Coordinates of C-alpha atoms in Angstrom, one line a residue:
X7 CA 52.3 -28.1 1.7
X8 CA 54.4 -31.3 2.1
X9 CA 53.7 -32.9 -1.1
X10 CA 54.9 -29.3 -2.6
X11 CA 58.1 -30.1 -0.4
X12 CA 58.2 -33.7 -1.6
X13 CA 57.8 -32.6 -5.0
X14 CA 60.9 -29.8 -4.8
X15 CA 63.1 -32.6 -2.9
X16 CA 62.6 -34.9 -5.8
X17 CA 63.1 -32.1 -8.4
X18 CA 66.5 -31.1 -6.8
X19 CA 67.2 -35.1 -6.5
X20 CA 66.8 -35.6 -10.3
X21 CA 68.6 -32.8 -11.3
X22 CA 71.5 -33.4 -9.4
X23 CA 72.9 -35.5 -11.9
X24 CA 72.3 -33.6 -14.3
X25 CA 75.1 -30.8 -13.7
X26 CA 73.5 -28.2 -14.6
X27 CA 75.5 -24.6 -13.4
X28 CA 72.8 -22.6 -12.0
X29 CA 68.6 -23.5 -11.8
X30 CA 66.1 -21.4 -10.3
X31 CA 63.6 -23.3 -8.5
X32 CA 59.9 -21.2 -8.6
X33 CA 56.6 -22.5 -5.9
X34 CA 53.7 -20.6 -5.9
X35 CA 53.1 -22.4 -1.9
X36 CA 54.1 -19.1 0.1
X37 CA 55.2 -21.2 3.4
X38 CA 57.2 -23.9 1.5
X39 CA 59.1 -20.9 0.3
X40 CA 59.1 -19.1 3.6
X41 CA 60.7 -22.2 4.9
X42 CA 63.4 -23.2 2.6
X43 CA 64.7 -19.6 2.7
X44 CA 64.5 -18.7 6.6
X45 CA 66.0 -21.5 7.8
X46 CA 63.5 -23.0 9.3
X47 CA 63.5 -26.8 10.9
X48 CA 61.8 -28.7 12.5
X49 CA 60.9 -32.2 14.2
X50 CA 58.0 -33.0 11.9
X51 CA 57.8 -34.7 8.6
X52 CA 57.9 -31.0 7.0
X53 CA 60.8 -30.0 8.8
X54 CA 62.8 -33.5 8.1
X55 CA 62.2 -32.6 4.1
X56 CA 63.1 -28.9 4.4
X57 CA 66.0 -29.7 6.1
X58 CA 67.0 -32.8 2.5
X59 CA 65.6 -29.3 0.1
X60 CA 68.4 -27.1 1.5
X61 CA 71.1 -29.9 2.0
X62 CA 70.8 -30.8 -1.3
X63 CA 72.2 -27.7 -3.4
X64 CA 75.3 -28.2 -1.5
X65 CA 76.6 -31.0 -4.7
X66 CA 75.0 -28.2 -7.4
X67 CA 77.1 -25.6 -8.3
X68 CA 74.1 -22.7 -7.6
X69 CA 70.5 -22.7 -6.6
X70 CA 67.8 -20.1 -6.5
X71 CA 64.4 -20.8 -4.8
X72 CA 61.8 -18.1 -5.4
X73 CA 58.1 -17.5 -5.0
X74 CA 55.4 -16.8 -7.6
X75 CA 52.3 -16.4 -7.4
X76 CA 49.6 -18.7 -8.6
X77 CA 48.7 -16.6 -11.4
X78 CA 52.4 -16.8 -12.8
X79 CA 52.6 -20.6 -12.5
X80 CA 49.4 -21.0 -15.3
X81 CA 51.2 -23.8 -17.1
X82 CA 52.5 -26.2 -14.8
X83 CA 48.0 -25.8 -13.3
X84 CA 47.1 -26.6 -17.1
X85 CA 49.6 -29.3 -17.5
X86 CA 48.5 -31.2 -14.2
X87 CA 44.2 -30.3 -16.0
X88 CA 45.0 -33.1 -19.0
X89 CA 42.9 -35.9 -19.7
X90 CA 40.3 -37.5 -17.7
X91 CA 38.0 -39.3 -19.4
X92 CA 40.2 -41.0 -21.8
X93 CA 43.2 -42.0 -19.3
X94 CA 44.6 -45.1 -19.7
X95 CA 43.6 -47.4 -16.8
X96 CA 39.9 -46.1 -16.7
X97 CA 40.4 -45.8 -13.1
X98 CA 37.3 -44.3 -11.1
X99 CA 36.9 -40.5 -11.4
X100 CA 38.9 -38.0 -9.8
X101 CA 38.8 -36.1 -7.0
X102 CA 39.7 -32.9 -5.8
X103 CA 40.1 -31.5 -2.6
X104 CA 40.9 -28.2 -1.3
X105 CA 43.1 -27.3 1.2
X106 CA 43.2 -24.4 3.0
X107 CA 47.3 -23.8 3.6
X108 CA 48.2 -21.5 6.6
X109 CA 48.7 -18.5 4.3
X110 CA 45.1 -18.6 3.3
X111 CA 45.7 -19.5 0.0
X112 CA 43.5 -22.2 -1.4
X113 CA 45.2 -24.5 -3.2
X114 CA 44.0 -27.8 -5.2
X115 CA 45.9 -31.6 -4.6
X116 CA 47.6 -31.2 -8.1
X117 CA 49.1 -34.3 -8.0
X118 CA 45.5 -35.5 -8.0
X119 CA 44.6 -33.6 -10.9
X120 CA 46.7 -35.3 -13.1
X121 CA 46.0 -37.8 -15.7
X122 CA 46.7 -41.3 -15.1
X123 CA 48.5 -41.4 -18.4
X124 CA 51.0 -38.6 -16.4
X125 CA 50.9 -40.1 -13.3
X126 CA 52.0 -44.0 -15.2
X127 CA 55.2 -41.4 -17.1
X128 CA 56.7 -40.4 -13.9
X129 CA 56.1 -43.7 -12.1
X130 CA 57.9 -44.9 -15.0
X131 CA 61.0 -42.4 -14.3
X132 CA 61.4 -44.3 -10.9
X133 CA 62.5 -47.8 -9.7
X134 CA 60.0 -50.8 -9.8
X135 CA 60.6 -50.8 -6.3
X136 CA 59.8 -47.4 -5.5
X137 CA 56.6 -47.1 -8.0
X138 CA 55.0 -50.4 -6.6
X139 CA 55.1 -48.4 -2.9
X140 CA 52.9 -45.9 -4.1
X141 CA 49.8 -48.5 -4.5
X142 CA 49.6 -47.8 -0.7
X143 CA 48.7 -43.9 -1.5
X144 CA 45.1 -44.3 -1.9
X145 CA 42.5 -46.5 -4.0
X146 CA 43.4 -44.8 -7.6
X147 CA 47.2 -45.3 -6.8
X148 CA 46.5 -48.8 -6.2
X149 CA 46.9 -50.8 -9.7
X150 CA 48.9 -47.4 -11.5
X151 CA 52.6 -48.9 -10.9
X152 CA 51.4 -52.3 -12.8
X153 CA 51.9 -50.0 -16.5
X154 CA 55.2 -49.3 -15.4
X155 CA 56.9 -48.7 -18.4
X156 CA 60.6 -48.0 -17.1
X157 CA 63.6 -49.9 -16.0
X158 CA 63.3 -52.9 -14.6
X159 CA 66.6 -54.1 -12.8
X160 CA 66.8 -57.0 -10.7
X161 CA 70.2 -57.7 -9.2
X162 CA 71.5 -60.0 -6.4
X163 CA 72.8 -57.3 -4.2
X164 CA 69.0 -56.5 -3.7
X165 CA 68.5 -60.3 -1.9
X166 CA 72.0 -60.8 -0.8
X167 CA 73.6 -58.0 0.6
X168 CA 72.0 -59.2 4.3
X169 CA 73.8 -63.0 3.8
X170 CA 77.1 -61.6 3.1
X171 CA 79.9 -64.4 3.1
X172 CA 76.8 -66.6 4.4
X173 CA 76.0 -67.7 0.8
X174 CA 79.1 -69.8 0.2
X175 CA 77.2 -72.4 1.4
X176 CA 75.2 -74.0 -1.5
X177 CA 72.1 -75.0 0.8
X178 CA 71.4 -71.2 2.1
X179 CA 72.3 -70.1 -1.6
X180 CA 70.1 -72.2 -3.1
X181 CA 67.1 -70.6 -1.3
X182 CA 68.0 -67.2 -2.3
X183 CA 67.8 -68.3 -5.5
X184 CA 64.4 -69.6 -5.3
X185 CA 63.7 -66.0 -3.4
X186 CA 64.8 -64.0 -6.4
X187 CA 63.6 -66.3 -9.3
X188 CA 60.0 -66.0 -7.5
X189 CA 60.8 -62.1 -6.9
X190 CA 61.4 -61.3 -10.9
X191 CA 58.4 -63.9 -11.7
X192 CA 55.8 -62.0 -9.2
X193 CA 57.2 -58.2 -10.9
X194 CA 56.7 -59.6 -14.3
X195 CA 53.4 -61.4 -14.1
X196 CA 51.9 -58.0 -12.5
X197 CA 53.3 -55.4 -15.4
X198 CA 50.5 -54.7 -17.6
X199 CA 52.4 -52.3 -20.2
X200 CA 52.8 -53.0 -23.8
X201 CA 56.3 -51.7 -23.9
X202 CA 59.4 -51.8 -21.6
X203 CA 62.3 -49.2 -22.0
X204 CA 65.0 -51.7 -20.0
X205 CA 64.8 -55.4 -18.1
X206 CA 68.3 -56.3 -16.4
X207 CA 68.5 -59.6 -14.0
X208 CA 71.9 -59.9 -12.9
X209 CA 71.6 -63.1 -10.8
X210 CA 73.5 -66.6 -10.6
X211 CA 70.3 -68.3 -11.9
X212 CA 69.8 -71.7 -13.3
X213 CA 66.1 -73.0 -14.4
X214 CA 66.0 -72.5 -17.9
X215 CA 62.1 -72.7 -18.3
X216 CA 62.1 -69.2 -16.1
X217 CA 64.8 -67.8 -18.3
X218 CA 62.6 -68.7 -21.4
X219 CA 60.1 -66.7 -19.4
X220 CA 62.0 -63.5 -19.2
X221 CA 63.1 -63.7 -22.5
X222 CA 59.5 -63.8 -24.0
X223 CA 58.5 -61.1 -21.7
X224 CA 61.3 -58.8 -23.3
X225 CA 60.3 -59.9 -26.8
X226 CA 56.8 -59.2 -26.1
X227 CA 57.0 -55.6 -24.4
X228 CA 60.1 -54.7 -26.9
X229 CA 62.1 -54.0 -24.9
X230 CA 65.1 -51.4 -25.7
X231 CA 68.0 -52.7 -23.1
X232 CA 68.5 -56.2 -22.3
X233 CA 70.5 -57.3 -20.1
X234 CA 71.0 -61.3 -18.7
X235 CA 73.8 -61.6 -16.5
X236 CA 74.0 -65.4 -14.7
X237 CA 77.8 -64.6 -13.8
X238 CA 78.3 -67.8 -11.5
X239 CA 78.4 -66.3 -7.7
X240 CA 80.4 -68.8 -6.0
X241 CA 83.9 -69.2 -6.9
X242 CA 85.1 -72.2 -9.0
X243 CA 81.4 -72.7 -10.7
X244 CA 81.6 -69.7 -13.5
X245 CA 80.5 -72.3 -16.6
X246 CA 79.0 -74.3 -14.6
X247 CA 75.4 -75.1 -16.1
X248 CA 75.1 -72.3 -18.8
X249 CA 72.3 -71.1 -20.1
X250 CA 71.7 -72.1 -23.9
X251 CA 70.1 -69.2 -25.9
X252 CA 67.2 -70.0 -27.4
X253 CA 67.3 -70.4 -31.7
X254 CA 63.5 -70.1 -31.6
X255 CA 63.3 -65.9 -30.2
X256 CA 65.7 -65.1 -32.9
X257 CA 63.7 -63.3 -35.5
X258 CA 62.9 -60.0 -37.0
X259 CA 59.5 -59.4 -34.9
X260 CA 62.1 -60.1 -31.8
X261 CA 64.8 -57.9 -31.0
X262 CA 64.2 -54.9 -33.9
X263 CA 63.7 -52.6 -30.8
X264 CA 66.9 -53.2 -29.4
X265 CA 69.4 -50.7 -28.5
X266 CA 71.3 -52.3 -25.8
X267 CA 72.6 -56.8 -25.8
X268 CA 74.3 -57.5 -23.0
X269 CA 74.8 -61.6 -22.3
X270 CA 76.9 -63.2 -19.4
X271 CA 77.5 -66.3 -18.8
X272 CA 75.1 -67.2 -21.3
X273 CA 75.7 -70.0 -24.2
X274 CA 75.5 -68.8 -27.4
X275 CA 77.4 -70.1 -31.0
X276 CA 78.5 -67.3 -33.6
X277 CA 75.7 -68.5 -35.7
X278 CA 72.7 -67.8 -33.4
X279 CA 74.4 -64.7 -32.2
X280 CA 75.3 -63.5 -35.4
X281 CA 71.9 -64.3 -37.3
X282 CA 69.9 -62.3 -33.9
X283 CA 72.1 -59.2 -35.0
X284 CA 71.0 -59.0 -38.4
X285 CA 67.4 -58.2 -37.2
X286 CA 68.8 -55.8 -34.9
X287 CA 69.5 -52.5 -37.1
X288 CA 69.1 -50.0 -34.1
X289 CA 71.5 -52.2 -31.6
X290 CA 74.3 -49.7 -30.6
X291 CA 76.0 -51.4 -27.3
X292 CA 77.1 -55.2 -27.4
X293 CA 78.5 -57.4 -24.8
X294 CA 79.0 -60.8 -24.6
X295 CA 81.5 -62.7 -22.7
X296 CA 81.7 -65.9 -20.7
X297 CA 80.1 -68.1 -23.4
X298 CA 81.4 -71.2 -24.2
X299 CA 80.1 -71.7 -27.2
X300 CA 81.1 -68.7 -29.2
X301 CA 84.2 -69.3 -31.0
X302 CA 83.8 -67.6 -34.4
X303 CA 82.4 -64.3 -34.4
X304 CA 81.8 -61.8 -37.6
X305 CA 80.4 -58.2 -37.0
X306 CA 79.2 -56.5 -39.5
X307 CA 76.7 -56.2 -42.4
X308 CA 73.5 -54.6 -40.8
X309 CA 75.0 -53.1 -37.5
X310 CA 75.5 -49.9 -39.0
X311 CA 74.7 -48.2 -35.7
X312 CA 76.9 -50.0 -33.4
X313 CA 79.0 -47.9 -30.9
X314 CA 80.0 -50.4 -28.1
X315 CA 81.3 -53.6 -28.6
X316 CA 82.8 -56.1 -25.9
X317 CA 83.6 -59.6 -26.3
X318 CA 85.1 -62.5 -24.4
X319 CA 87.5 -65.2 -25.6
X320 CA 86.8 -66.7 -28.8
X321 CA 89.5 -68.3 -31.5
X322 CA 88.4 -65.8 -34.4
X323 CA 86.7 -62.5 -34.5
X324 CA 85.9 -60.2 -37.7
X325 CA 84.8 -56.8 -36.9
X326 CA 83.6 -54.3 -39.9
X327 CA 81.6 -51.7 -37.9
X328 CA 82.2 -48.1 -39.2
X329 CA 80.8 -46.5 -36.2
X330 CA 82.3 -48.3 -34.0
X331 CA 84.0 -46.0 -31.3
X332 CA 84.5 -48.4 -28.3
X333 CA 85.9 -51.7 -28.5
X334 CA 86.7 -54.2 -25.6
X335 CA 88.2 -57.8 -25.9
X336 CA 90.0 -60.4 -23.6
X337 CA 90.7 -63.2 -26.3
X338 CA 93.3 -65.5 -27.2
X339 CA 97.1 -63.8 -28.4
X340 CA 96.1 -63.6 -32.4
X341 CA 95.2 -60.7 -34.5
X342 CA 91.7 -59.5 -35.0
X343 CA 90.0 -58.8 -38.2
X344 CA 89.7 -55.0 -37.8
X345 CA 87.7 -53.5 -41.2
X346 CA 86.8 -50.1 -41.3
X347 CA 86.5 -48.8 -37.7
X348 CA 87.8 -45.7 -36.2
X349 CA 87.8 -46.9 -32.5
X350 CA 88.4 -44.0 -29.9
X351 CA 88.4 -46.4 -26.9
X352 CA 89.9 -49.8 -26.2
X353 CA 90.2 -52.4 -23.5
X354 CA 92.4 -55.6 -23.6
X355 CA 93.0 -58.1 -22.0
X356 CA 93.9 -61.8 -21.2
X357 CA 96.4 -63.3 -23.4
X358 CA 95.7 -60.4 -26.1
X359 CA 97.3 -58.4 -24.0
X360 CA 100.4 -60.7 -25.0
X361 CA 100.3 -60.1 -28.5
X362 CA 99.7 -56.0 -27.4
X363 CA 103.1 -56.0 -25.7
X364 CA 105.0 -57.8 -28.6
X365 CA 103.4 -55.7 -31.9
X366 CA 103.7 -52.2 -30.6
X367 CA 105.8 -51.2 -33.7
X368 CA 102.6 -52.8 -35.7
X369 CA 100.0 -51.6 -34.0
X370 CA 101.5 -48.4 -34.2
X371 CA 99.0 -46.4 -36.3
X372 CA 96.4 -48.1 -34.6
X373 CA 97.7 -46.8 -31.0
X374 CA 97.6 -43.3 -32.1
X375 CA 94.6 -42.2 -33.0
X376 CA 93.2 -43.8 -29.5
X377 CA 91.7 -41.3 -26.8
X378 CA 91.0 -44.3 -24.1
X379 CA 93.4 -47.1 -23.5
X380 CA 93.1 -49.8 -21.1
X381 CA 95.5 -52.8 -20.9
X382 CA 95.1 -55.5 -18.2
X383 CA 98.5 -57.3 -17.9
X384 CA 97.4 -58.6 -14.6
X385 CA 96.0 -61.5 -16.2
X386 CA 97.6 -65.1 -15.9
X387 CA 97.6 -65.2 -19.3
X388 CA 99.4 -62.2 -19.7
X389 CA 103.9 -63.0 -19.4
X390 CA 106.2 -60.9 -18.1
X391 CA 109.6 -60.7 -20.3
X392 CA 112.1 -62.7 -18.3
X393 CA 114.7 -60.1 -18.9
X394 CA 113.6 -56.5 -18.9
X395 CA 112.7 -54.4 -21.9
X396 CA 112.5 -51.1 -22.7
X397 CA 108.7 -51.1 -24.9
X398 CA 109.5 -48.6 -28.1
X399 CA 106.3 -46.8 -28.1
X400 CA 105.1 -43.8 -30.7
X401 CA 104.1 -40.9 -29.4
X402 CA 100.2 -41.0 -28.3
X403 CA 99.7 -37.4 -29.3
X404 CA 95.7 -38.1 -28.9
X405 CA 95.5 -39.8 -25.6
X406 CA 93.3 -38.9 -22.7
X407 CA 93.2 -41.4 -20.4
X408 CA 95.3 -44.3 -20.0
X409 CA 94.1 -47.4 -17.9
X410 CA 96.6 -50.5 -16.6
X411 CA 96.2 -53.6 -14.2
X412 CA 99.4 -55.2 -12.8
X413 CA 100.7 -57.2 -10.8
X414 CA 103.4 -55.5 -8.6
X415 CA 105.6 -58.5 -8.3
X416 CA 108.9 -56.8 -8.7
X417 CA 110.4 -53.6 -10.5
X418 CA 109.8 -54.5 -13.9
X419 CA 106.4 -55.6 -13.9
X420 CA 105.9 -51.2 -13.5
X421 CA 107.9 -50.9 -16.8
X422 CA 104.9 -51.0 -19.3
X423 CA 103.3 -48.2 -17.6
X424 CA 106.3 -46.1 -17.5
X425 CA 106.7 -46.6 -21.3
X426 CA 103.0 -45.7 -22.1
X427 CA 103.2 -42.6 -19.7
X428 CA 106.1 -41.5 -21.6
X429 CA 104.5 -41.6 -24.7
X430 CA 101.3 -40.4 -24.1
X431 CA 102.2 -36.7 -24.1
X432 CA 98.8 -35.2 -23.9
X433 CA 97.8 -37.6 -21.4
X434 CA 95.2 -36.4 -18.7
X435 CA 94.2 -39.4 -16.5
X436 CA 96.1 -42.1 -15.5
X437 CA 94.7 -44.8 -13.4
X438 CA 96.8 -47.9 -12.0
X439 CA 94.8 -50.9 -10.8
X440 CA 97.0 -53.2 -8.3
X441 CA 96.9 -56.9 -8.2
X442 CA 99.5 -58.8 -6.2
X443 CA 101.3 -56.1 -4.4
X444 CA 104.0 -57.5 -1.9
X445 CA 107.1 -56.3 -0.2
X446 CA 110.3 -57.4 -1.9
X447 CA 113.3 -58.5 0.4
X448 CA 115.5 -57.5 -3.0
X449 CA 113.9 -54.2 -3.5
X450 CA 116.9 -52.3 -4.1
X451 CA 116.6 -49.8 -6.3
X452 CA 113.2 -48.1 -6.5
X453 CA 111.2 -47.0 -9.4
X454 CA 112.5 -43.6 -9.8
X455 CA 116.0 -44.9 -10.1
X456 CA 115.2 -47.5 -12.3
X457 CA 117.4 -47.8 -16.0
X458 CA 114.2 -47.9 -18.2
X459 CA 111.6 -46.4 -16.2
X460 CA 112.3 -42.4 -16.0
X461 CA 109.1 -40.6 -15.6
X462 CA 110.0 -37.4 -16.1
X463 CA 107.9 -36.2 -19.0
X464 CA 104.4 -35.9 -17.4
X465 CA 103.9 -32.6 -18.2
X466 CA 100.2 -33.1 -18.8
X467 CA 98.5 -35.1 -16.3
X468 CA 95.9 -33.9 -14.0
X469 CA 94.0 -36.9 -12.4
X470 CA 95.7 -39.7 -10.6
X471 CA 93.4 -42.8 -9.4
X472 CA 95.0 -45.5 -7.7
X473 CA 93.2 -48.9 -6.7
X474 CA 94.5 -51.6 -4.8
X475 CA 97.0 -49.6 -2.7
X476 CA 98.4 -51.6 0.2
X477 CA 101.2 -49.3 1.4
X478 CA 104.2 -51.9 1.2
X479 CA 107.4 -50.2 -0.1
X480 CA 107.0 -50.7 -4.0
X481 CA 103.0 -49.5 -4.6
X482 CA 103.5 -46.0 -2.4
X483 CA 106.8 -45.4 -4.3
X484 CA 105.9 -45.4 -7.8
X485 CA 102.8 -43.4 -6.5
X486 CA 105.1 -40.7 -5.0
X487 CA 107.6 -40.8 -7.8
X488 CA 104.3 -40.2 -10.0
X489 CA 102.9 -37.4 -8.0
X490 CA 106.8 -35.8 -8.1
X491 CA 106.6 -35.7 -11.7
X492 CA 103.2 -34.4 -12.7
X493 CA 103.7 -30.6 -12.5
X494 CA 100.1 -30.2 -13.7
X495 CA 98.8 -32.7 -11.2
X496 CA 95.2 -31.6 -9.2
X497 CA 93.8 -34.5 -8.0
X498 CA 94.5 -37.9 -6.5
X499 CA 92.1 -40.5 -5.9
X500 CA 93.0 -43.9 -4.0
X501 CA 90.7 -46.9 -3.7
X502 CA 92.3 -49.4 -0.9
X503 CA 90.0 -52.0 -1.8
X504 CA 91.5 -54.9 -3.6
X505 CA 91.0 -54.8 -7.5
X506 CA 89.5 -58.5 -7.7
X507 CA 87.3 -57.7 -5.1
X508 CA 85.8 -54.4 -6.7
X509 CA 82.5 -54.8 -8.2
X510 CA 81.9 -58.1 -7.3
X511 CA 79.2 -59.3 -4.2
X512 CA 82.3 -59.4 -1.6
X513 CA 82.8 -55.6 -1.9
X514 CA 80.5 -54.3 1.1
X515 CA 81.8 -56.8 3.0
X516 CA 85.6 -56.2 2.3
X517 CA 85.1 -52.7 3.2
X518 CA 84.1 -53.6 6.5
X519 CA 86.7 -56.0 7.1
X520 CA 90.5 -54.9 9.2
X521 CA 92.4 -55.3 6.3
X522 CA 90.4 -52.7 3.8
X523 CA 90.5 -50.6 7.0
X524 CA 94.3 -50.7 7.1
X525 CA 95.2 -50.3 3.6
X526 CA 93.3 -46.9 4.3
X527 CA 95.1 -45.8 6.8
X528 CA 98.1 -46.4 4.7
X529 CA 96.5 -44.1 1.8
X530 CA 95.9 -41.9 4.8
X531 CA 99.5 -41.5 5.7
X532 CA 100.8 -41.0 2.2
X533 CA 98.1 -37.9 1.6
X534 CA 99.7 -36.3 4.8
X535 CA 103.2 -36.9 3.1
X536 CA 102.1 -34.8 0.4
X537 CA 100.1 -32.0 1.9
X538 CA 100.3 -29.8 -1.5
X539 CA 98.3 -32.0 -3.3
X540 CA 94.3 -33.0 -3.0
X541 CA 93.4 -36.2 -2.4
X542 CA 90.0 -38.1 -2.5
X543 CA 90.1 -41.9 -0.2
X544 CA 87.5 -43.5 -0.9

């Protein structure tokens, strides 16, 4: 009766995310159903996952639980009958036991019943983590999570997360190091599979020979999605030491599985990189930024199925990538080698963002036909005119959503996204990221009275999100003149954390800290200004 509960937690769980509008839930175990419909609760381990079963429907739109009998429920009883003798760990032979539940209804242990070749698939649907706990079930359980065929993610929050600000110090860093190095070598020596679907480590790690590990492991299980991120984790030390890709891995018999590249911090030239792409004719997402040896870069010829492409900065890039529909790049302020793409979404930044801002007219019928457009003009690289400008934008008929960083230095620094929210006339996100935002002792004038900023055209926005809000003066009143203007406007979100802290190891503990905590209470106050409108503070 529990492990029928467990099972309809876990079902509701999973298809959470998948938004489905309405799902009808069927049991053939009378009291589970009794329970879930009468409200029942209780103390017990049965009464603790009742109570998760009917919280859980609150985030789906509708659920229906209802009771079959056993009769009715024929397939699920010869699914969980398949395979025995031929499973695929040849563990010792099953057993069945029968309980008798409270409703007098015999019923088998079904999750026994099932092959191990079933039992490995939905092992494989959870985290390594979670599947290597289940050895503790019973003897056959033992050794089933070592063909784990799933994703495999190691990342540092999983050894840092207690350490917090502690790990500034090299000494204690050092040791967590060691501690996650050993962690991913213990996982990977266990795993028994011939295939992997995904192996992500996401770590500030340095000893190559382990490295050279990992990569052979992904080359040898074929692995689908790889991902090695060795972003630096203290500040100051981000190309410190990189990691030089190997020339040797790059062949055909290597990476043809590959869907999915992602490298950070990792060194690779445009020769290596571009030679490991030829024998990579299923790879559809690319990424590859903070390497210090790519310079020269030239996409195209085999990556006919390539749908995601982000790069770092390097002095000359080529792209000729027909499917290409998503394109991100923080490089130096030249042109780009576009061929025949029809991009849909783009992302720029660093000085690139320089050359944006001064070849709008140029870029024109490039702007237009974009449905995603993020610009970071937060960046050091990027400069503000001296004298204010008035940017002489088409109209972006086909716009969606519309992405920009700043720096709220003064007035004018907001003048870019005033000119792109003009234009973008079918627009239906906007969201502002926040750098440097300060009160001004000059602040005169505000944004809404500004000469080249009027915002009165957003007739068609409906989602406002807002990160790095700090409440000063200049941030809350381009917010407020925003909200004024958006007649269709229905929802606000504001993130008070700071922009460079978001996503990086620093953000649990920023949100903890008095100043996130203030910053909210300012985003508080400015929702309570605006009572019409609904807002989300995260």
């Amino acid at each position: 009766m529990e492990a029928e509960a467990l099972g309809i937690r876990e079902t509701l769980s999973w298809l959470k995310g998948l938004q489905f509008p309405c799902i009808i839930l069927e049991t053939d175990c009378l009291r589970v159903f009794q329970a879930l419909v009468e409200q029942f609760s209780g103390p017990n381990g049965f009464g603790l996952i009742i109570d998760e079963c009917r919280a859980l429907p609150m985030s789906i739109r509708e659920v229906q639980f209802s009771f079959v009998r056993r009769s009715a429920n024929l397939d699920a009883h010869s699914v969980a009958r398949i395979g025995d003798k031929n499973s695929l760990l040849h563990c010792n032979k099953k057993m069945k036991r029968e309980i008798v539940s409270e409703d007098y209804t015999c019923v088998h242990d079904r999750l026994s019943e099932l092959s191990d070749d079933v039992l490995v698939n939905v092992l494989s649907c959870l985290t390594i983590q979670d599947a290597a706990r289940t050895s503790i079930l019973s003897s056959r359980w033992r050794y089933l999570w070592k063909w784990f065929t799933g994703c495999l993610n190691f990342h540092n929050s999983l050894t840092t997360a207690a350490h917090k600000f502690e790990l500034r110090d090299d000494k204690v860093f050092d040791v967590e190091r060691r501690k996650f190095v050993s962690w991913v070598n213990q996982v990977l020596r266990s795993l028994q599979s011939r295939t992997m679907e995904e192996l992500r480590i996401r770590f500030d790690v340095t000893s190559d020979d382990d490295i050279h590990n990992w990569i052979k492991f992904a080359v040898e299980k074929k692995v689908r999605r790889l991902e090695l991120n060795f972003r630096r984790f203290l500040a100051g030390r981000w190309e410190v030491g990189q990691y030089n890709f190997p020339p040797h891995f790059v062949s055909y018999s290597s990476f043809s599985s590959l869907t999915e590249l992602s490298l950070i911090n990792v060194a690779i030239t445009g020769d290596i990189l571009a030679h490991l792409l030829s024998y990579c004719p299923l790879l559809e997402v690319l990424s590859v930024i903070q390497s210090v040896c790519l310079k020269h870069l030239k996409v195209s010829g085999s990556l006919l199925k390539l749908k995601y492409l982000k790069l770092g900065y390097m002095e000359h890039l080529e792209i000729d990538a027909p499917n290409l529909i998503s394109f991100e790049f923080n490089g130096p302020a030249k042109p780009i080698c576009l061929g025949e793409v029809c991009l849909a979404e783009v992302s720029f930044g660093g000085s690139f963002s320089n050359y944006i801002m001064k070849n709008l007219c140029w870029l024109s019928s490039f702007l237009v036909r974009l449905h995603t457009l993020k610009l970071n003009l937060a960046s050091p690289a990027y400069s503000v005119p001296a004298v204010a400008v008035y940017y002489n934008l088409p109209e972006l008929y086909n716009l969606k959503h519309l992405e920009m960083e700043i720096d709220l230095l003064d007035d004018d620094h907001l003048l870019p996204c005033a000119s792109f929210l003009n234009a973008a006339t079918s627009l239906y996100k906007f969201t502002l990221k926040l750098y440097d935002v300060k009160p001004f002792a000059e602040w005169v004038q505000t944004i809404k009275d500004h000469v080249y900023s009027s915002l009165s055209e957003l007739i068609s926005i409906r989602e406002l999100e807002v990160v790095g809000l700090e409440g000063c003066g200049a941030d809350t009143d381009f917010v407020i003149c925003l909200i004024e203007n958006a007649e269709l406007l229905e929802k606000i979100i504001i993130d008070p954390c700071k922009t460079r802290i978001l996503g990086t190891p620093y953000e649990s503990s920023y949100r903890e800290c008095a100043e996130y905590q203030s910053n909210r209470r300012q985003a508080i106050q400015l929702a309570a200004r605006l009572p019409l409108w609904e807002f989300v503070i995260l």
